JSON list of C-alpha atoms in Angstrom, two decimals:
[
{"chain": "A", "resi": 1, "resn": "UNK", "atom": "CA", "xyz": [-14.43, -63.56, -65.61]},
{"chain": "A", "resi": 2, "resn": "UNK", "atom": "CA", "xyz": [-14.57, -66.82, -67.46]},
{"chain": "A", "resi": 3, "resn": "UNK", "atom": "CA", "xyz": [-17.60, -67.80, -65.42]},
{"chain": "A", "resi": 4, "resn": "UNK", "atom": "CA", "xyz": [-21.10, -67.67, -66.62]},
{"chain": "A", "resi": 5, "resn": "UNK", "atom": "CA", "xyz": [-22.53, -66.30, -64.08]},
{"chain": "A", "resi": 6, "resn": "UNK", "atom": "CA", "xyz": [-26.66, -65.03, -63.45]},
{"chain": "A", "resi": 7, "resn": "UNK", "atom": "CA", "xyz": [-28.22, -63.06, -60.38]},
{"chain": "A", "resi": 8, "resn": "UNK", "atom": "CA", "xyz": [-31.54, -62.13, -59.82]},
{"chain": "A", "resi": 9, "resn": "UNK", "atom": "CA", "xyz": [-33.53, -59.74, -56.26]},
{"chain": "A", "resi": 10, "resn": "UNK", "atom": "CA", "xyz": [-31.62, -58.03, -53.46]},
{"chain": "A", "resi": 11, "resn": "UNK", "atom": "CA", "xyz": [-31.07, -58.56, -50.45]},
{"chain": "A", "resi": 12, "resn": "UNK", "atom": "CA", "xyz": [-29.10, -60.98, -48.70]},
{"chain": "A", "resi": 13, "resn": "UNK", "atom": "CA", "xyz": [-27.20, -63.13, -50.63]},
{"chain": "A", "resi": 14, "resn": "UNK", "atom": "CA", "xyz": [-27.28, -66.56, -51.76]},
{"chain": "A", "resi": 15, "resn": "UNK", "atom": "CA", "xyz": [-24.19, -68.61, -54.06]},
{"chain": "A", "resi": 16, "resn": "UNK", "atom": "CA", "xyz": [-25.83, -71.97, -55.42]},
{"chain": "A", "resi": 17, "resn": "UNK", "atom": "CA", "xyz": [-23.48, -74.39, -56.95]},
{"chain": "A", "resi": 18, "resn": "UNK", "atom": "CA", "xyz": [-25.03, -76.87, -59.60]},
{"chain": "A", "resi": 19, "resn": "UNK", "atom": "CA", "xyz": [-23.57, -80.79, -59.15]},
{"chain": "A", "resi": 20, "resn": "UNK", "atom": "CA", "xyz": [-21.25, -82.59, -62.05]},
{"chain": "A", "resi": 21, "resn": "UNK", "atom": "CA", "xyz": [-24.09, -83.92, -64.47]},
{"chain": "A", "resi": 22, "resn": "UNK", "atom": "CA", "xyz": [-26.05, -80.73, -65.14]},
{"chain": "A", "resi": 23, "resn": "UNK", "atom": "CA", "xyz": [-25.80, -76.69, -65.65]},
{"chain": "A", "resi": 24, "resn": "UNK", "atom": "CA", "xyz": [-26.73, -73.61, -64.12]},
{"chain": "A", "resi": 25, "resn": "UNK", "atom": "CA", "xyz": [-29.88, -73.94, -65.72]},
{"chain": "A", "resi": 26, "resn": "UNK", "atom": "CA", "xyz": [-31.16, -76.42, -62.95]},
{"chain": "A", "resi": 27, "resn": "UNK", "atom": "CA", "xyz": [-31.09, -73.69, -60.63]},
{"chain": "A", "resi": 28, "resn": "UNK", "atom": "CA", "xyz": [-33.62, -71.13, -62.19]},
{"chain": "A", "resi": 29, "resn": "UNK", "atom": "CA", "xyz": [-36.39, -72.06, -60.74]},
{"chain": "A", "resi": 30, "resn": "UNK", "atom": "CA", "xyz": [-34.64, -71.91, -57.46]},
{"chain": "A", "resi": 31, "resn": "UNK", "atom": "CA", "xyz": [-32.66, -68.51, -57.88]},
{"chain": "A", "resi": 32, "resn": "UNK", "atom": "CA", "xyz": [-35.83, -67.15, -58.64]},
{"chain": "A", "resi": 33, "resn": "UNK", "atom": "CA", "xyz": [-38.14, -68.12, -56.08]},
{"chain": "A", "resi": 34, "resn": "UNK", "atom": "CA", "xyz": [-35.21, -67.21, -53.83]},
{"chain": "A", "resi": 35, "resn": "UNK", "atom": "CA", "xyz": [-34.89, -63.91, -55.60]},
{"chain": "A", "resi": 36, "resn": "UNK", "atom": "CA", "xyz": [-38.83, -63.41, -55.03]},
{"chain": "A", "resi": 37, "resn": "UNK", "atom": "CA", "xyz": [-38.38, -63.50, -51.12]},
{"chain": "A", "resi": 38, "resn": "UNK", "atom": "CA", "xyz": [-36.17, -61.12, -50.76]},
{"chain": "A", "resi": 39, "resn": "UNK", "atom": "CA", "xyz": [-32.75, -62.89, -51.40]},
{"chain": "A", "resi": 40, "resn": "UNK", "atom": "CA", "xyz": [-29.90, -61.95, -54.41]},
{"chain": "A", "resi": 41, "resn": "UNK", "atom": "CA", "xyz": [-29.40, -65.36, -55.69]},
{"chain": "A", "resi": 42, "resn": "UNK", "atom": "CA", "xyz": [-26.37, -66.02, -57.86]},
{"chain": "A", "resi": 43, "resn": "UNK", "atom": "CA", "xyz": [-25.56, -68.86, -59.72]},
{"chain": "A", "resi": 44, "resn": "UNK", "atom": "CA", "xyz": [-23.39, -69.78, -62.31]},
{"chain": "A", "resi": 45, "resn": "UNK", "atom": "CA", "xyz": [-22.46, -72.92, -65.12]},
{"chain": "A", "resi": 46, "resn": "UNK", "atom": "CA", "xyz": [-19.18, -74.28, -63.11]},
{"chain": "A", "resi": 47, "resn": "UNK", "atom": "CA", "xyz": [-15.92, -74.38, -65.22]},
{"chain": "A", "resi": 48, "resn": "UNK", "atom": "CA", "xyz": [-16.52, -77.25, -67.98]},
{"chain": "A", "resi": 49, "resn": "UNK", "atom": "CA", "xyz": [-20.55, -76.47, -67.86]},
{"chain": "A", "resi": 50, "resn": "UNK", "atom": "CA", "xyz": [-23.07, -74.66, -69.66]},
{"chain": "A", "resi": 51, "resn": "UNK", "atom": "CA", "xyz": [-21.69, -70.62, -71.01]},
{"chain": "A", "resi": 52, "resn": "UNK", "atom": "CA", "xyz": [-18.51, -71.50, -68.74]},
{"chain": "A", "resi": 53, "resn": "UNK", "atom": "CA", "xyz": [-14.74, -71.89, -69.96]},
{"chain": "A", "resi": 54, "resn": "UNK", "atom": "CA", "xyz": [-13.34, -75.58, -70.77]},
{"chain": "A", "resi": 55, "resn": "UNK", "atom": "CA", "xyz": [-10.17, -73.63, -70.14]},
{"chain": "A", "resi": 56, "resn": "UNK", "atom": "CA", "xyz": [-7.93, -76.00, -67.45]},
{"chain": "A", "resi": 57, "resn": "UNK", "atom": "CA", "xyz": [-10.80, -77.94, -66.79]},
{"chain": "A", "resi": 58, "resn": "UNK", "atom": "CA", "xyz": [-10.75, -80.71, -65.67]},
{"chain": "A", "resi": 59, "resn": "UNK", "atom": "CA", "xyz": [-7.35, -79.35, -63.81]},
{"chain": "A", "resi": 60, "resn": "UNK", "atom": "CA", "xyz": [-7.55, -79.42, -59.99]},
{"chain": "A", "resi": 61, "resn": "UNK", "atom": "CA", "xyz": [-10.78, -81.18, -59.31]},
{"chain": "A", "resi": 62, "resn": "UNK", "atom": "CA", "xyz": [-12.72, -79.32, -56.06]},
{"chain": "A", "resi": 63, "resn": "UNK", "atom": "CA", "xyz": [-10.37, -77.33, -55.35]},
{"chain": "A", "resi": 64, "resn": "UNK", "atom": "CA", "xyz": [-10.06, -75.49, -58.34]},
{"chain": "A", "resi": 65, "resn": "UNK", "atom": "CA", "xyz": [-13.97, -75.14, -58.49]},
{"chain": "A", "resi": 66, "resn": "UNK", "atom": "CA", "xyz": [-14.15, -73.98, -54.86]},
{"chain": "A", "resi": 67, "resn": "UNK", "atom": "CA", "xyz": [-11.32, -70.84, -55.31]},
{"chain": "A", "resi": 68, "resn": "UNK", "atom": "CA", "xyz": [-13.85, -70.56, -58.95]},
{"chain": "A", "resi": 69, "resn": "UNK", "atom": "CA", "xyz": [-16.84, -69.75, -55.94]},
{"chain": "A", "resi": 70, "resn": "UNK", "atom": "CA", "xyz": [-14.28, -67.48, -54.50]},
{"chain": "A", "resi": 71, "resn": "UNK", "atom": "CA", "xyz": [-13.87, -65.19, -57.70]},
{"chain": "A", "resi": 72, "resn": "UNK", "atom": "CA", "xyz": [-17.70, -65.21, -58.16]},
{"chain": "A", "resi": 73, "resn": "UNK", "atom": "CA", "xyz": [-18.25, -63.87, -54.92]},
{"chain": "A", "resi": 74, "resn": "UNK", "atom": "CA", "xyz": [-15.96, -61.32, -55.45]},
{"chain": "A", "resi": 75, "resn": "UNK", "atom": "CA", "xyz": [-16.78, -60.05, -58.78]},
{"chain": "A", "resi": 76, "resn": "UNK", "atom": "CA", "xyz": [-20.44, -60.31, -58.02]},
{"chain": "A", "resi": 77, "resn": "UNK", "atom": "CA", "xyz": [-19.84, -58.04, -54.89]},
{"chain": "A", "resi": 78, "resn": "UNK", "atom": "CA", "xyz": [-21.32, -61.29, -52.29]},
{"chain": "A", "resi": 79, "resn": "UNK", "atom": "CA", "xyz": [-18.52, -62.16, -50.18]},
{"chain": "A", "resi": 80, "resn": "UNK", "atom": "CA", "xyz": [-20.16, -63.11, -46.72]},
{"chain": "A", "resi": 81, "resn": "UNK", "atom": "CA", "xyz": [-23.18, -64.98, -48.87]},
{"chain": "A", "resi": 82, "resn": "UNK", "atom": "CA", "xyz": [-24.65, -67.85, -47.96]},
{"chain": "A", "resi": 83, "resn": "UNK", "atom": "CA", "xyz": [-23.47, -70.33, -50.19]},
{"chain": "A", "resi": 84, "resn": "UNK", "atom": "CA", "xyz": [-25.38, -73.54, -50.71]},
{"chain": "A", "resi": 85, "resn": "UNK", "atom": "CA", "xyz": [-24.06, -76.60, -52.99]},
{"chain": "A", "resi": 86, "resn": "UNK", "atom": "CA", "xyz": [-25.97, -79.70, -54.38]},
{"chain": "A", "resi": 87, "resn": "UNK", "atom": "CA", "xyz": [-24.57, -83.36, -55.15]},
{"chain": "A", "resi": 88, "resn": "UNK", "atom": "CA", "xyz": [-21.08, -83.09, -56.77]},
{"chain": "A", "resi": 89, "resn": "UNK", "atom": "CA", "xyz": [-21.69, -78.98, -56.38]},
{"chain": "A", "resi": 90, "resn": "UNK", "atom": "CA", "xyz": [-21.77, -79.49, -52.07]},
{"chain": "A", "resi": 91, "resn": "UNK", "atom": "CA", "xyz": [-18.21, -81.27, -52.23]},
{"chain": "A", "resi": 92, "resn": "UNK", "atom": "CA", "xyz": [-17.53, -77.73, -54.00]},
{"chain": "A", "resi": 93, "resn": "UNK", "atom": "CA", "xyz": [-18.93, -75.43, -51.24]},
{"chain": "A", "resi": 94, "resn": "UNK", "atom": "CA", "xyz": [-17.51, -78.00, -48.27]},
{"chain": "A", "resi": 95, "resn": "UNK", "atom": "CA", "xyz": [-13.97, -77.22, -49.94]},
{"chain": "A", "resi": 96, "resn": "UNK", "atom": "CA", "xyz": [-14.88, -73.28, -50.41]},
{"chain": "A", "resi": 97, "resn": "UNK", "atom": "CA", "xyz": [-15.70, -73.47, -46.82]},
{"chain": "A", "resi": 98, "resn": "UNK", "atom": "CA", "xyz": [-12.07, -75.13, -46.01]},
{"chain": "A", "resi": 99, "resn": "UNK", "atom": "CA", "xyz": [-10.17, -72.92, -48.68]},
{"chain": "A", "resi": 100, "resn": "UNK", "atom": "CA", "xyz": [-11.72, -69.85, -48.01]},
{"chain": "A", "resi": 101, "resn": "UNK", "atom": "CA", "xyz": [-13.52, -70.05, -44.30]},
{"chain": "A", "resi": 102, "resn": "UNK", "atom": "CA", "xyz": [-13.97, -66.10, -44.18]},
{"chain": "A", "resi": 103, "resn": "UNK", "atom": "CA", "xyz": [-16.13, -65.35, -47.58]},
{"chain": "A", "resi": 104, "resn": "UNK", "atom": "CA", "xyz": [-19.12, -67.19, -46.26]},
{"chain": "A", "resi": 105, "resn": "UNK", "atom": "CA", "xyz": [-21.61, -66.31, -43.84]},
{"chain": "A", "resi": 106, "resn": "UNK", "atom": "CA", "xyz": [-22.07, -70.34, -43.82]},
{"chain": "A", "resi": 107, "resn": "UNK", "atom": "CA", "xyz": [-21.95, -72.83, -46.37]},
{"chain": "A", "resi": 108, "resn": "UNK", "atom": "CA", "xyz": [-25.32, -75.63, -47.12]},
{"chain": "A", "resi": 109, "resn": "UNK", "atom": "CA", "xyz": [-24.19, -79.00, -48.18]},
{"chain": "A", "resi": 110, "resn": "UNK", "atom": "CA", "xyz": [-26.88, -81.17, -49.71]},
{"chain": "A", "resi": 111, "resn": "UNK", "atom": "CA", "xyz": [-26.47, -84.61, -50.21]},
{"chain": "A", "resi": 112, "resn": "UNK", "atom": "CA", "xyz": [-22.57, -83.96, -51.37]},
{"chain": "A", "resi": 113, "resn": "UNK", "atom": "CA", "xyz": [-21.25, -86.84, -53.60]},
{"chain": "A", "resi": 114, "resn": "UNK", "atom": "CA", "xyz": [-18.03, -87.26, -52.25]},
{"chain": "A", "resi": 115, "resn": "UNK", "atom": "CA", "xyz": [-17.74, -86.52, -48.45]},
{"chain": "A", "resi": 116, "resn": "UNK", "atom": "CA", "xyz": [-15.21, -89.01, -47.56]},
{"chain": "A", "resi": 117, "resn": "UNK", "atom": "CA", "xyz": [-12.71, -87.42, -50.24]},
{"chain": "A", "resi": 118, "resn": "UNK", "atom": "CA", "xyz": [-12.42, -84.52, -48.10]},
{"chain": "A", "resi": 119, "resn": "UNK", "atom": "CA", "xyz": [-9.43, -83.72, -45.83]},
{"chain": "A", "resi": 120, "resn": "UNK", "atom": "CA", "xyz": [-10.67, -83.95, -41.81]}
]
């Protein structure tokens, strides 16, 4: 995988996906407190970020970033996470949720960027 991608705890699992204007980093703090209460938090630099490929990027906007959740959960063994995305990263997870409704146990969108950019 392409993807930088960095877990930490057990338990049930949590995808967070980072908005446009930063990387994974932003999330440490939070995959580890989540991590310390019992959750295995994964989180990853989205394609053009951070220890992620450039490769087709910026190529097919959300949707290309959303089937990029899909492979994470798959190669990280989490389908059936919660996945939770912030700013520019919850028009990711709304379009994860459309693209791919059965890999999520349910999908957090907080404050997403772009809501009205989204089909129905």
């Amino acid at each position: 995988m392409d993807l930088h991608v960095r877990t930490a705890g057990s338990g049930p699992a949590a995808l967070l996906v980072h908005g446009g204007a930063e990387d994974a980093g932003m999330l440490d703090g939070l995959g580890h407190a989540l991590a310390e209460r019992g959750v295995r938090a994964v989180w990853y630099d989205r394609r053009g970020t951070g220890g992620s490929t450039r490769d087709n990027w910026p190529g097919g906007g959300a949707d290309q970033h959303a089937d990029d959740v899909a492979t994470v959960l798959r190669e990280v063994g989490a389908v059936d996470a919660t996945v939770a995305g912030f700013s520019s990263g919850a028009v990711v997870a709304l379009t994860f949720a459309a693209r791919h409704p059965s890999m999520a146990a349910e999908v957090v969108a907080w404050e997403p960027a772009a809501l009205g950019v989204l089909p129905n």
